[in-house]
Every structure is written in structure tokens, then in C-alpha cells.
Tab-separated table of C-alpha atoms in Angstrom:
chain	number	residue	atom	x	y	z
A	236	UNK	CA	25.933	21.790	40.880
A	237	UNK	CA	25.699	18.091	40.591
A	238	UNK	CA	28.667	16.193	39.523
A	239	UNK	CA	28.711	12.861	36.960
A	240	UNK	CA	29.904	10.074	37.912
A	241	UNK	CA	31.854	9.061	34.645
A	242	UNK	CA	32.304	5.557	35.464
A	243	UNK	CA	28.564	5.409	36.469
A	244	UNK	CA	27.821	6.697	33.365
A	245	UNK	CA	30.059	4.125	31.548
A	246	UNK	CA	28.884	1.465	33.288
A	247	UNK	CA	24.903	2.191	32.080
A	248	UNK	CA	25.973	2.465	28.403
A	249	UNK	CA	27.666	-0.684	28.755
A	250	UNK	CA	24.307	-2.190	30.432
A	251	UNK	CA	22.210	-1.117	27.696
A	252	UNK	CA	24.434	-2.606	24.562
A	253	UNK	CA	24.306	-5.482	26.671
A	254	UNK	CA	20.227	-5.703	26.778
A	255	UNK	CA	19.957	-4.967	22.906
A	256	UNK	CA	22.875	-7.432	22.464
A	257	UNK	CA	20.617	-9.917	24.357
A	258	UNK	CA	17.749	-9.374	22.158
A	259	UNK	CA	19.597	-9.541	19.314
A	260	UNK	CA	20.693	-12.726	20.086
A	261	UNK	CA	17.531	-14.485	21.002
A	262	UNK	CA	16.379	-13.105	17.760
A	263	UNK	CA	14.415	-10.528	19.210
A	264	UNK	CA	12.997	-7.165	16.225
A	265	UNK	CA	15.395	-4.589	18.007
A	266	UNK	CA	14.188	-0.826	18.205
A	267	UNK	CA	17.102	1.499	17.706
A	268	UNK	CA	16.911	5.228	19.216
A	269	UNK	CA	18.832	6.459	16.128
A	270	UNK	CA	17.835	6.976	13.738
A	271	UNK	CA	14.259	6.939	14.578
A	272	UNK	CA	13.114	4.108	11.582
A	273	UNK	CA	15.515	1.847	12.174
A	274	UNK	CA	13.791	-0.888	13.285
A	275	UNK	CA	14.841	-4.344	12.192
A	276	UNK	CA	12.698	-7.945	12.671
A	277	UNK	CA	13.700	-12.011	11.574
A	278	UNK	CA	12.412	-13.053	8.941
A	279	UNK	CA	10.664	-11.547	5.714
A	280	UNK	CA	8.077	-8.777	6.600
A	281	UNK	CA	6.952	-5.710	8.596
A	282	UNK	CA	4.507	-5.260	12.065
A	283	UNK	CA	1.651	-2.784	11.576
A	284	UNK	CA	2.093	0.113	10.277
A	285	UNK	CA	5.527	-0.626	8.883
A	286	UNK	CA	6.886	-1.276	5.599
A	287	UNK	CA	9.879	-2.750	4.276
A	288	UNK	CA	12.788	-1.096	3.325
A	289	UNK	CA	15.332	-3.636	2.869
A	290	UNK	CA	16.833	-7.403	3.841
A	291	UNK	CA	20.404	-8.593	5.445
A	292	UNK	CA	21.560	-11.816	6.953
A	293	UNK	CA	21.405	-12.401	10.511
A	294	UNK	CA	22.850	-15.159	11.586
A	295	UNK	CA	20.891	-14.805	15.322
A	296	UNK	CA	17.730	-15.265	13.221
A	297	UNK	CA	16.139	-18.711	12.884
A	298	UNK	CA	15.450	-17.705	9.205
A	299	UNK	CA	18.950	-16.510	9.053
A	300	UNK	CA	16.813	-13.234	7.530
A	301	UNK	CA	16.387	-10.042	8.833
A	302	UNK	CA	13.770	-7.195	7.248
A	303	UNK	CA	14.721	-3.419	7.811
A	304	UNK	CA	11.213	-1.273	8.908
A	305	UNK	CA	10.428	2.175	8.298
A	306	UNK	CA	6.892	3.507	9.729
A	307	UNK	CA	4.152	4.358	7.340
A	308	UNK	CA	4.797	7.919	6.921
A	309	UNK	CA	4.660	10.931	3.929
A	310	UNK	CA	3.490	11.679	0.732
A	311	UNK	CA	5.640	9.220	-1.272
A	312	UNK	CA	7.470	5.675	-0.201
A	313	UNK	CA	9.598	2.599	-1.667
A	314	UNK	CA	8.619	-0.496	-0.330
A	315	UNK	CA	10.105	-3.908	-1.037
A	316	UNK	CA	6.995	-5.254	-0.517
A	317	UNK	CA	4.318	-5.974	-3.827
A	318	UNK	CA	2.060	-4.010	-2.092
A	319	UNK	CA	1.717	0.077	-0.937
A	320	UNK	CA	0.423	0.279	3.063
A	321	UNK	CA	-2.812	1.088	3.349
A	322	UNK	CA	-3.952	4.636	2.005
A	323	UNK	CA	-1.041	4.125	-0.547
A	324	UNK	CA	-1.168	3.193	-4.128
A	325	UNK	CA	1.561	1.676	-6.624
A	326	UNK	CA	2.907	3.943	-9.199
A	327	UNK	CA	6.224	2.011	-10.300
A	328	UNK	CA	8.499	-0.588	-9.405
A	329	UNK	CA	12.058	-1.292	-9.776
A	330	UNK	CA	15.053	-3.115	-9.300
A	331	UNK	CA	16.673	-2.650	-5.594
A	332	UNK	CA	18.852	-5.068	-4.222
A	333	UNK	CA	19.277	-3.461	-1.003
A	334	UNK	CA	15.160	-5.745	-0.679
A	335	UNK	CA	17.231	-9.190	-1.600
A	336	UNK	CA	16.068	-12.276	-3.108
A	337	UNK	CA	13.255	-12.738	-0.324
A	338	UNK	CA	11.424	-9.736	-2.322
A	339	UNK	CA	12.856	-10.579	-6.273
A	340	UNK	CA	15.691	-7.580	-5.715
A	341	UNK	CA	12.560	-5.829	-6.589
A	342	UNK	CA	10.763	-2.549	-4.506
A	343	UNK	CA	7.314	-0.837	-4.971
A	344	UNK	CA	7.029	3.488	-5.580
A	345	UNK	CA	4.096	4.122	-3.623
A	346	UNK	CA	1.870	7.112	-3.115
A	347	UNK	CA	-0.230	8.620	-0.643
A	348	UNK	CA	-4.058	8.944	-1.996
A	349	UNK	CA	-5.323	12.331	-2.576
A	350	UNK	CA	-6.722	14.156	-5.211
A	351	UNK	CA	-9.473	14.301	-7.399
A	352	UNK	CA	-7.795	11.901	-9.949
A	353	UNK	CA	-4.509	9.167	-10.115
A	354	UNK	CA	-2.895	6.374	-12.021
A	355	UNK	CA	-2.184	3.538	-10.319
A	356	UNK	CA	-0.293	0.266	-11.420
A	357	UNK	CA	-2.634	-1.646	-9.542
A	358	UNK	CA	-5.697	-3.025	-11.759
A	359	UNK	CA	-8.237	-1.813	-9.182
A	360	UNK	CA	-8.511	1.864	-7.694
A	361	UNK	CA	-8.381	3.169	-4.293
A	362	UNK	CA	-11.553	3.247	-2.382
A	363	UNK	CA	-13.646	5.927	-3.482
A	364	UNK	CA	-12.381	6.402	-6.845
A	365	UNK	CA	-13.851	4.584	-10.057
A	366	UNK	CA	-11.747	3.261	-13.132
A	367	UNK	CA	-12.186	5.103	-15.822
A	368	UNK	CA	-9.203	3.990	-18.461
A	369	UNK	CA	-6.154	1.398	-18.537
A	370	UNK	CA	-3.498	1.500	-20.610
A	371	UNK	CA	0.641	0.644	-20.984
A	372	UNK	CA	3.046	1.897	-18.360
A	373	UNK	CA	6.474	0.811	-18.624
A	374	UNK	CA	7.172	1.921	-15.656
A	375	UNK	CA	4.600	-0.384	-14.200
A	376	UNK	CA	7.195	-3.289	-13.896
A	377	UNK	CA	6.278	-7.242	-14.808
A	378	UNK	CA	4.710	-7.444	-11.494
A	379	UNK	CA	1.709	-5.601	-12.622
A	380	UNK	CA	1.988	-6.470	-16.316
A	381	UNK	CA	3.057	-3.111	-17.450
A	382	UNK	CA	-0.001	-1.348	-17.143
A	383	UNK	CA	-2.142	0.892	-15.438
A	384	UNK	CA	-5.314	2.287	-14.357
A	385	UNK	CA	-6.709	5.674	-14.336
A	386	UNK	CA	-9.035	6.327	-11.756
A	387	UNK	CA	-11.342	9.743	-10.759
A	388	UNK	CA	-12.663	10.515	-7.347
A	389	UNK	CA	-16.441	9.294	-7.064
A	390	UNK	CA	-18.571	12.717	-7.438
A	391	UNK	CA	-21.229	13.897	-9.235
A	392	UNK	CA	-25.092	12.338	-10.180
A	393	UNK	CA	-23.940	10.192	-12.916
A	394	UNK	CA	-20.561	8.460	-14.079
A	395	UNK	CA	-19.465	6.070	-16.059
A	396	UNK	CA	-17.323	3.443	-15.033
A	397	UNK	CA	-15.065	0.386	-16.299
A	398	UNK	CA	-15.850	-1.658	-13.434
A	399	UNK	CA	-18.714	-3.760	-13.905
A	400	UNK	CA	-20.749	-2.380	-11.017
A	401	UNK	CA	-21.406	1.486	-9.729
A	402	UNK	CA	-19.681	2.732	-6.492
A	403	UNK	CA	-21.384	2.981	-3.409
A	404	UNK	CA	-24.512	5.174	-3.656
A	405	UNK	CA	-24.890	4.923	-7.114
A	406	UNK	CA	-26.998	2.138	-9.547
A	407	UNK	CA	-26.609	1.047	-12.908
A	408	UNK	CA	-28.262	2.255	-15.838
A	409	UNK	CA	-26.347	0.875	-18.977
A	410	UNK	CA	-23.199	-0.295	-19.947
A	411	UNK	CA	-21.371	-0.099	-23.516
A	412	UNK	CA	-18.193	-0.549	-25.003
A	413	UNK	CA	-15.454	1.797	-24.578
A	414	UNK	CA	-12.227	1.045	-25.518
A	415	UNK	CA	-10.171	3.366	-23.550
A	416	UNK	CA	-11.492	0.458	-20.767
A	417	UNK	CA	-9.527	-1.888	-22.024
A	418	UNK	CA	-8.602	-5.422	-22.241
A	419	UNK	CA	-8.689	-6.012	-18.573
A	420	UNK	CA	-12.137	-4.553	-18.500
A	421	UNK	CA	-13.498	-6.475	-21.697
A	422	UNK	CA	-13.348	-2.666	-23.187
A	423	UNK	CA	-16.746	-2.039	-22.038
A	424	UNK	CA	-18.347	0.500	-19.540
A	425	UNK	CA	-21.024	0.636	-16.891
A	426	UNK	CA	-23.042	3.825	-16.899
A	427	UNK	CA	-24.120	4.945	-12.847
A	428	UNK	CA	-26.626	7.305	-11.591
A	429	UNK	CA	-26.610	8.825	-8.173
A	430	UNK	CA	-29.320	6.899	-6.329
A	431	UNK	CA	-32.332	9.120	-5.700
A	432	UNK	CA	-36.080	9.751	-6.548
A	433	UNK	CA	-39.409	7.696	-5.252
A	434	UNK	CA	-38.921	5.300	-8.229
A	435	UNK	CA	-35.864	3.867	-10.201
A	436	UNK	CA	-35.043	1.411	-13.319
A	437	UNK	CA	-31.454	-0.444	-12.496
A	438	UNK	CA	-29.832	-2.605	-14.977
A	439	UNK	CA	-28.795	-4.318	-11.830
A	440	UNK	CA	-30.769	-7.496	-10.683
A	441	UNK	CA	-31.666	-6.212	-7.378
A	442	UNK	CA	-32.414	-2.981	-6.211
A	443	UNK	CA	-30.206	-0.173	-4.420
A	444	UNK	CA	-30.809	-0.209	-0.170
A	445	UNK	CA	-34.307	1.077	0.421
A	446	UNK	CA	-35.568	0.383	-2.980
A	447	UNK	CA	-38.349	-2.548	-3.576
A	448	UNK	CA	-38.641	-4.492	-7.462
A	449	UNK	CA	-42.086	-3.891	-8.445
């Protein structure tokens, strides 16, 4: 059986809160083994694939600032950030002053896009969904004017939109008013047709990819 040297062992702990110490110092983002998230950089922001989770002085830091990072992960995440990560979309935001004045004491709900419909406080929808409504949402915060917008998954030969162009795919045939659009749409509506057929009349100035005007 092989024996441990407990003062070897000692002595290679102290050696690595020495390194992290160092980096810490030369205001290096440390990664921590424990908990797995806890990842902290100077200065206000995340690397790739990280959001924001909170700010704290460090003195080490040129900024004096140091962000807390969490990785992208899950169905649901607060961010201090204004913004959801990518394949996210805002739902509500709130006070948290755990994010500090870099981020307005302020943190984003964010939600992981699925599904064949959502509201999202954001005034444009995910990609491949289509707006179909905006109205008031408290819950929405000042940041995004205390609204939101209710978008459906693109599907189907025809839709009808409050954007004022068709998704990808698709061409416009009309548009009209429709108030459930809203103000931020000019309460009107585009009406889209799945693009298809020999021949084609588009309300659109040019015509869909592989199409010629004649």
C-alpha cells in the first residue's frame, strides 16, 4: 500500500493557492474548481458562452471591478446583462443588486427558445418565429418599455405577420391594419404566402430567389 506524504501533500496545496493568488493579483479571470461556475473576470462583462451573474470590487483589478460568470446553461437564467445569450429570450427584468451599478442594480429573466409560440420583452422575435401581437407587460421592466411581443413559430403556407416583411421562404401578398400589432408596428399587418408555383404576384418590389419580374 502506498503511503502519503502529508507534508508533501501540504506543501502542493500551498503551491496551488499560491498560483491562483498570483493570478489574482496580476488581475488575471481566475477559474475556481468549486463550484464549477464560479468563474470571475476584471472589469464589466462575460467571455463566450458566459453570462453575468453578478459584480464586486477588486481592488487587483485595473477597473477596480470584477464580473461573476456562470456558463450558458438550462432552460431558464438571470443575467445582469440587457441582453439573454444567444438561443435565449427576455421575459422580465428586475431589481438585483448583487449585478451593481455597472449593470443599473438591474438583471434580465431569460429563457431558452422552444416551442411553437412565446412572449418575449424584446420588440423583435427569435429567429424563426414571426410577431404576431404586442401589448403591456409590467413585468417587462423600463428597459424594454413595459411591453411585449408575441411571437408563433414560422409554419404553414400562409401567415400573417406584424413585421413589415415575410420570413424566410415566404413573400408578401398584402398588408392591413390590425390593431392587436400595435403601436410599435404602426398597428398594421403584412399578409405572407409560402413561396411556390411557376408564377407569383408579391407586394414586394423585387421578387423571391429564383423568381424573375415580368
Amino acid at each position: 500500500m502506498n503511503k502519503i506524504d502529508p507534508i508533501s501533500s501540504t506543501n502542493t496545496l500551498a503551491k496551488w493557492r499560491l498560483m491562483e493568488l498570483t493570478l489574482v493579483l496580476i488581475g488575471v479571470a481566475t477559474f475556481h474548481a468549486s463550484p464549477a461556475w464560479a468563474l470571475t473576470q476584471c472589469g464589466v462583462g462575460c467571455p463566450a458562452s458566459y453570462y453575468s451573474t453578478a459584480t464586486r470590487t477588486n481592488l487587483s483589478c485595473a477597473s477596480r471591478i470584477e464580473t461573476v460568470c456562470s456558463p450558458v446553461s438550462g432552460t431558464s437564467l438571470n443575467t445582469c446583462e440587457d441582453h439573454c445569450p444567444s438561443g435565449y429570450y427576455a421575459t422580465a427584468t428586475g431589481t438585483n443588486y448583487s449585478c451593481g451599478t455597472p449593470y443599473g442594480n438591474l438583471q434580465t429573466t431569460c429563457k431558452q427558445i422552444s416551442g411553437t409560440s412565446l412572449n418575449t420583452c424584446e420588440d423583435r422575435c427569435p429567429s424563426g418565429y414571426y410577431a404576431t401581437a404586442t401589448g403591456s407587460k409590467s413585468s417587462c421592466g423600463t428597459p424594454y418599455g413595459n411591453r411585449q411581443t408575441s411571437c408563433t413559430l414560422v409554419s404553414g403556407t400562409s401567415l400573417n405577420t406584424c413585421e413589415d416583411r415575410c420570413p424566410s421562404g415566404y413573400y408578401a401578398t398584402a398588408t392591413g391594419y390590425n390593431s392587436s400589432c400595435g403601436t410599435p408596428y404602426g398597428n398594421l399587418q403584412t399578409s405572407c404566402t409560402l413561396v411556390s408555383g411557376t408564377s407569383l404576384n408579391t407586394c414586394e418590389d423585387r421578387c423571391p430567389a429564383g423568381y424573375y419580374p415580368t
